[in-house]
Amino acid sequence: MIRVAIAGGSGYAGGELLRLLLAHPDVEVAQVTSERLAGKFAHRTHPNLRGLTRLRYVPLGELSSCDVLFSCLPHGASARHIDQFLANAERVVDLGADFRLADPDEYERFYGEPHPRPGLLGRFVYGIPELNREALEKASLVACAGCNATVSILALRPLFVEQVAKSVVIEVKVGSSEAGNRASEASHHPERSGAMRSYNPTGHRHLAEIRAVLGGPGAACAPVGGIHFSATAVEMVRGILATCHVFVREDLDDKELWRIYRRAYADEPFVRIVKERTGIHRYPDPKLVAGSNYCDIGFETDPHARRVVVMAAIDNLMKGAAGQAVQAFNIMHGLPERRGLEFPGLHPA
């Protein structure tokens, strides 16, 4: 059995990770931390796990040695505690944003402050399995991608690899769980209920990740018109729907788009191409992937312009966080990628 610990297990991503790892046949969950709730049962914050575990939260200072440490701490905390993590575990998988970017200048540009441990940037493998499977097989340090970055990169990368994209505008609609489980003015029910709120029309931090993978300096597939990103909060708890307007260099029809996406994803266990001729489920829908590790991708050509609309849907807490982390964990240990991630979602839900 692979002995694991979860640092910062009381949040939504930590709870999803605990749920997955408790059911994983090759894992023993040894410890889960929370400073605020130390001594309390984990099922106090994750009531869906009642009867499945008697684990109690411990403070970070009481972490003991393990094979893999998953960090679900708030932004900045993983960097502060990284020396402790490396002393406690052979491998670290960070679900936060601290080590996703290799370029310290990009980090400072998007996060507004210098990176506290710039010497470690670039040592973490960026944890989207569909991009970095071979690197993950040998990795000891993994930085899981941001949820908005994950859905956008998976939606667009095939077109960028084929160098058909001239520019792209990405609009993501996100559920409330993306903001975490700490209450705020924005999450107060009278303010959030019924709202459709643009909260990052420009400057979203996840754009740095998208640029680094798809259009960073010197990237062969970088579009001449750039990559533009906006985010809107909608009345949904889980999920992200990315609608990507891709302005292409030449006319493309559906047959060629099918060929491009099949070449990229035919053998991927968690990417599905969703494009039906009729019916209400002919395009990706976040509701249909809730609780699963799938990314559903669809597309439509604009007959009046050189524009392709690519749509992609994920559960932000699964393929955008805990599910992606477990998929990377499986690859790191030579396990089948689907291990512990077989849940297909619910319908209706």
Coordinates of C-alpha atoms in Angstrom, one line a residue:
M1 CA 0.0 0.0 0.0
I2 CA 1.1 3.5 -0.8
R3 CA 1.0 5.7 2.4
V4 CA -0.3 9.2 1.7
A5 CA -1.1 12.3 3.7
I6 CA -3.3 15.3 2.7
A7 CA -2.2 18.8 3.9
G8 CA -5.2 21.1 4.0
G9 CA -7.9 18.5 3.9
S10 CA -10.9 20.5 5.1
G11 CA -11.6 22.4 1.9
Y12 CA -13.6 21.3 -1.1
A13 CA -10.6 20.0 -3.1
G14 CA -9.2 18.3 0.0
G15 CA -12.5 16.6 0.7
E16 CA -12.8 15.4 -2.9
L17 CA -9.2 14.1 -2.7
L18 CA -10.0 12.3 0.6
R19 CA -13.1 10.7 -0.9
L20 CA -11.1 9.4 -3.9
L21 CA -8.1 8.1 -1.9
L22 CA -10.2 6.4 0.7
A23 CA -11.7 4.2 -2.1
H24 CA -8.4 3.8 -3.9
P25 CA -7.3 0.1 -3.7
D26 CA -3.6 0.9 -3.5
V27 CA -3.7 3.7 -1.0
E28 CA -3.6 4.1 2.8
V29 CA -4.6 7.6 3.9
A30 CA -2.5 8.1 7.0
Q31 CA -3.1 11.7 8.0
V32 CA -5.2 14.7 7.0
T33 CA -4.4 18.2 8.3
S34 CA -6.4 21.3 9.3
E35 CA -5.0 23.9 11.6
R36 CA -8.5 25.3 12.4
L37 CA -10.1 21.9 13.0
A38 CA -7.3 19.9 14.5
G39 CA -8.7 17.1 16.7
K40 CA -12.1 17.1 14.9
F41 CA -13.3 14.2 12.7
A42 CA -12.8 14.7 8.9
H43 CA -16.5 13.9 8.4
R44 CA -17.4 17.0 10.3
T45 CA -16.5 19.1 7.1
H46 CA -17.1 16.3 4.6
P47 CA -20.4 14.7 5.8
N48 CA -20.6 12.5 2.7
L49 CA -17.7 10.5 4.3
R50 CA -19.6 9.5 7.4
G51 CA -19.0 5.9 8.2
L52 CA -16.1 5.7 5.7
T53 CA -13.3 7.0 7.8
R54 CA -12.5 7.8 11.5
L55 CA -9.6 10.1 10.6
R56 CA -9.2 13.2 12.7
Y57 CA -7.5 16.4 11.5
V58 CA -4.0 17.0 12.8
P59 CA -2.0 20.2 12.6
L60 CA 0.7 20.5 10.0
G61 CA 3.4 20.3 12.7
E62 CA 2.3 16.7 13.5
L63 CA 2.7 15.3 10.0
S64 CA 4.8 12.1 9.9
S65 CA 6.6 10.5 7.1
C66 CA 4.7 9.1 4.1
D67 CA 5.2 8.1 0.5
V68 CA 3.2 10.9 -1.1
L69 CA 2.0 14.2 0.4
F70 CA -0.8 16.0 -1.4
S71 CA -1.1 19.7 -0.6
C72 CA -4.5 21.3 -0.8
L73 CA -3.4 24.4 1.1
P74 CA -4.4 28.0 0.3
H75 CA -2.3 29.9 -2.1
G76 CA 1.2 30.7 -0.8
A77 CA 1.1 28.1 2.0
S78 CA 2.7 25.2 0.0
A79 CA 5.7 27.4 -0.7
R80 CA 6.1 28.3 3.0
H81 CA 5.9 24.6 4.0
I82 CA 7.7 23.0 1.1
D83 CA 10.8 22.1 3.1
Q84 CA 8.7 20.3 5.7
F85 CA 6.9 18.4 2.9
L86 CA 10.1 17.4 1.2
A87 CA 11.4 16.1 4.5
N88 CA 8.3 14.1 5.2
A89 CA 7.6 12.6 1.8
E90 CA 9.4 11.1 -1.2
R91 CA 6.9 12.7 -3.5
V92 CA 4.8 15.9 -3.3
V93 CA 1.7 16.6 -5.4
D94 CA 0.5 20.2 -5.0
L95 CA -3.0 21.1 -6.0
G96 CA -2.4 24.8 -5.4
A97 CA -0.9 27.5 -7.7
D98 CA 2.5 28.0 -6.0
F99 CA 4.6 26.0 -8.4
R100 CA 2.7 25.9 -11.6
L101 CA 4.7 28.5 -13.4
A102 CA 8.4 28.0 -14.3
D103 CA 9.0 31.7 -15.0
P104 CA 9.4 33.9 -11.9
D105 CA 8.7 37.0 -13.9
E106 CA 5.3 35.6 -15.1
Y107 CA 4.5 34.6 -11.5
E108 CA 5.2 38.1 -10.3
R109 CA 3.2 39.6 -13.2
F110 CA 0.1 37.6 -12.5
Y111 CA 0.3 37.2 -8.7
G112 CA 1.5 40.7 -7.9
E113 CA 4.5 39.7 -5.8
P114 CA 7.9 37.9 -6.2
H115 CA 7.8 34.1 -5.7
P116 CA 9.0 33.2 -2.2
R117 CA 11.0 30.1 -3.5
P118 CA 12.0 30.9 -7.1
G119 CA 14.7 28.2 -7.0
L120 CA 12.1 25.6 -7.0
L121 CA 10.2 26.9 -10.0
G122 CA 10.7 24.6 -12.9
R123 CA 11.4 21.5 -10.8
F124 CA 7.7 20.7 -10.6
V125 CA 6.1 18.8 -13.5
Y126 CA 3.0 20.6 -14.6
G127 CA 0.3 18.0 -13.8
I128 CA -2.0 17.7 -16.8
P129 CA -1.5 14.0 -17.7
E130 CA -2.6 14.5 -21.3
L131 CA 0.4 16.9 -21.8
N132 CA 3.1 15.5 -19.6
R133 CA 2.5 11.8 -19.1
E134 CA 6.1 10.8 -19.7
A135 CA 7.5 13.4 -17.3
L136 CA 4.9 12.4 -14.6
E137 CA 6.1 8.8 -14.8
K138 CA 9.5 9.9 -13.3
A139 CA 8.3 12.9 -11.3
S140 CA 8.8 13.4 -7.6
L141 CA 7.3 16.9 -7.6
V142 CA 4.0 17.7 -9.4
A143 CA 2.0 21.0 -9.6
C144 CA -1.5 20.2 -10.7
A145 CA -2.9 22.7 -13.2
G146 CA -5.6 25.3 -12.3
C147 CA -9.1 24.3 -13.2
N148 CA -9.8 27.0 -15.7
A149 CA -6.4 26.4 -17.3
T150 CA -7.1 22.6 -17.5
V151 CA -10.3 22.9 -19.4
S152 CA -9.0 25.7 -21.7
I153 CA -5.7 23.9 -22.5
L154 CA -7.4 20.6 -23.2
A155 CA -10.0 22.3 -25.4
L156 CA -7.5 24.2 -27.5
R157 CA -4.2 22.3 -27.5
P158 CA -5.0 20.1 -30.6
L159 CA -5.7 23.2 -32.7
F160 CA -2.5 24.9 -31.4
V161 CA -0.3 21.8 -32.0
E162 CA -1.6 21.8 -35.6
Q163 CA -0.9 25.5 -35.8
V164 CA -4.3 26.4 -37.2
A165 CA -5.2 29.0 -34.6
K166 CA -4.6 32.7 -35.3
S167 CA -6.1 34.0 -32.1
V168 CA -8.5 32.8 -29.4
V169 CA -10.9 34.3 -27.0
I170 CA -11.9 32.1 -24.0
E171 CA -14.9 32.6 -21.8
V172 CA -15.4 30.3 -18.9
K173 CA -18.5 30.0 -16.8
V174 CA -17.8 28.6 -13.4
G175 CA -19.6 27.3 -10.4
S176 CA -19.3 28.7 -6.8
S177 CA -17.1 25.9 -5.5
E178 CA -14.2 27.3 -7.5
A179 CA -14.0 30.1 -4.9
G180 CA -13.4 27.6 -2.0
N181 CA -15.3 26.9 1.2
R182 CA -14.6 30.2 3.0
A183 CA -17.6 32.5 3.1
S184 CA -17.3 36.0 1.6
E185 CA -19.4 38.9 0.5
A186 CA -19.5 37.4 -3.0
S187 CA -20.7 34.0 -1.8
H188 CA -23.4 35.4 0.6
H189 CA -26.6 33.7 -0.6
P190 CA -28.7 36.8 -1.4
E191 CA -25.7 38.2 -3.5
R192 CA -24.8 34.9 -5.2
S193 CA -28.3 33.4 -5.9
G194 CA -29.5 34.1 -9.4
A195 CA -26.3 36.0 -10.2
M196 CA -24.3 35.8 -13.4
R197 CA -21.3 37.9 -12.5
S198 CA -18.2 38.7 -14.5
Y199 CA -15.4 38.6 -11.9
N200 CA -12.3 38.4 -14.1
P201 CA -13.0 39.9 -17.5
T202 CA -9.2 40.4 -17.9
G203 CA -6.1 39.4 -16.0
H204 CA -7.2 36.1 -14.5
R205 CA -4.2 34.2 -13.0
H206 CA -4.9 31.0 -14.9
L207 CA -4.2 32.9 -18.1
A208 CA -0.5 32.6 -17.1
E209 CA -0.7 28.8 -17.3
I210 CA -2.6 28.9 -20.6
R211 CA 0.0 31.2 -22.1
A212 CA 2.9 29.1 -20.8
V213 CA 1.5 25.9 -22.4
L214 CA -0.1 27.3 -25.6
G215 CA 1.3 30.6 -26.3
G216 CA 4.3 31.6 -24.2
P217 CA 7.4 33.3 -25.6
G218 CA 9.0 31.2 -28.3
A219 CA 6.2 28.7 -28.4
A220 CA 6.0 27.2 -31.9
C221 CA 2.2 27.1 -31.8
A222 CA 1.7 30.6 -30.3
P223 CA -1.1 32.5 -32.1
V224 CA -0.2 35.8 -33.7
G225 CA -3.4 37.4 -32.3
G226 CA -2.8 36.3 -28.8
I227 CA -4.8 34.4 -26.2
H228 CA -7.6 36.3 -24.3
F229 CA -9.5 35.0 -21.3
S230 CA -12.5 36.0 -19.3
A231 CA -14.3 34.4 -16.4
T232 CA -18.0 34.6 -15.3
A233 CA -19.5 33.2 -12.1
V234 CA -22.9 31.5 -12.6
E235 CA -25.4 29.8 -10.3
M236 CA -23.9 26.4 -10.3
V237 CA -22.0 24.7 -7.5
R238 CA -19.7 22.4 -9.5
G239 CA -18.4 22.7 -13.0
I240 CA -16.8 24.8 -15.7
L241 CA -18.0 25.4 -19.2
A242 CA -15.3 26.9 -21.5
T243 CA -16.5 28.5 -24.7
C244 CA -13.4 29.2 -26.9
H245 CA -13.7 31.3 -30.0
V246 CA -10.8 30.3 -32.2
F247 CA -10.1 32.4 -35.3
V248 CA -8.3 30.1 -37.6
R249 CA -5.7 30.7 -40.4
E250 CA -7.7 28.8 -43.1
D251 CA -11.1 27.3 -43.6
L252 CA -11.8 24.1 -41.6
D253 CA -14.8 21.8 -41.9
D254 CA -16.1 19.4 -39.3
K255 CA -14.4 16.4 -40.9
E256 CA -11.0 18.0 -40.5
L257 CA -11.8 19.1 -36.9
W258 CA -12.8 15.5 -36.1
R259 CA -9.4 14.3 -37.5
I260 CA -7.5 16.9 -35.4
Y261 CA -9.2 16.0 -32.2
R262 CA -9.1 12.2 -32.7
R263 CA -5.4 12.4 -33.4
A264 CA -4.9 14.2 -30.1
Y265 CA -7.3 12.3 -27.9
A266 CA -8.2 8.9 -29.3
D267 CA -6.3 7.1 -26.6
E268 CA -7.0 9.4 -23.7
P269 CA -9.0 7.7 -21.0
F270 CA -10.6 10.9 -19.6
V271 CA -11.2 13.0 -22.7
R272 CA -14.4 12.5 -24.7
I273 CA -15.4 14.2 -27.9
V274 CA -19.1 15.2 -27.6
K275 CA -20.7 16.3 -30.8
E276 CA -24.1 15.0 -31.8
R277 CA -26.3 16.2 -34.6
T278 CA -29.5 16.6 -32.5
G279 CA -30.8 16.5 -29.0
I280 CA -30.2 18.5 -25.8
H281 CA -26.9 16.7 -25.0
R282 CA -25.2 17.4 -28.3
Y283 CA -22.5 19.6 -26.7
P284 CA -20.5 19.4 -23.5
D285 CA -22.4 20.2 -20.3
P286 CA -20.7 20.5 -16.8
K287 CA -23.7 18.9 -15.2
L288 CA -23.1 15.6 -17.0
V289 CA -19.5 15.3 -15.8
A290 CA -20.1 16.3 -12.1
G291 CA -18.2 14.0 -9.8
S292 CA -16.2 12.5 -12.7
N293 CA -12.7 13.0 -14.0
Y294 CA -13.9 13.5 -17.6
C295 CA -13.3 16.5 -19.8
D296 CA -15.9 16.6 -22.6
I297 CA -15.0 18.6 -25.7
G298 CA -17.1 19.6 -28.6
F299 CA -16.8 22.1 -31.5
E300 CA -18.8 23.9 -34.2
T301 CA -17.5 25.7 -37.3
D302 CA -18.9 29.1 -38.2
P303 CA -20.1 29.0 -41.8
H304 CA -19.8 32.8 -42.1
A305 CA -16.3 33.4 -40.8
R306 CA -13.0 31.6 -40.2
R307 CA -14.0 30.8 -36.6
V308 CA -14.3 27.6 -34.7
V309 CA -16.2 27.5 -31.4
V310 CA -14.7 24.9 -29.1
M311 CA -16.7 24.0 -26.0
A312 CA -15.3 22.0 -23.0
A313 CA -16.7 21.0 -19.7
I314 CA -15.2 19.6 -16.5
D315 CA -15.9 19.3 -12.8
N316 CA -13.6 21.9 -11.3
L317 CA -13.1 19.8 -8.2
M318 CA -12.3 16.6 -10.1
K319 CA -10.5 17.0 -13.5
G320 CA -9.7 20.5 -12.3
A321 CA -8.3 19.5 -9.0
A322 CA -8.6 16.2 -7.0
G323 CA -9.3 13.9 -9.9
Q324 CA -6.4 15.3 -11.9
A325 CA -4.1 14.8 -8.8
V326 CA -5.1 11.1 -8.5
Q327 CA -4.6 10.5 -12.2
A328 CA -1.1 12.0 -11.9
F329 CA -0.5 9.9 -8.8
N330 CA -1.5 6.7 -10.7
I331 CA 0.9 7.6 -13.5
M332 CA 3.7 8.3 -11.0
H333 CA 3.3 4.8 -9.5
G334 CA 2.8 2.8 -12.7
L335 CA -0.8 2.2 -11.9
P336 CA -3.7 2.2 -14.4
E337 CA -4.8 5.8 -14.9
R338 CA -8.5 4.9 -14.2
R339 CA -7.7 3.4 -10.8
G340 CA -9.9 5.1 -8.3
L341 CA -11.5 7.3 -10.9
E342 CA -14.1 5.1 -12.6
F343 CA -17.2 7.0 -11.5
P344 CA -19.0 8.1 -14.7
G345 CA -21.1 10.9 -13.3
L346 CA -24.9 11.0 -12.8
H347 CA -27.8 11.5 -15.0
P348 CA -30.2 13.0 -14.2
A349 CA -28.6 15.1 -11.4

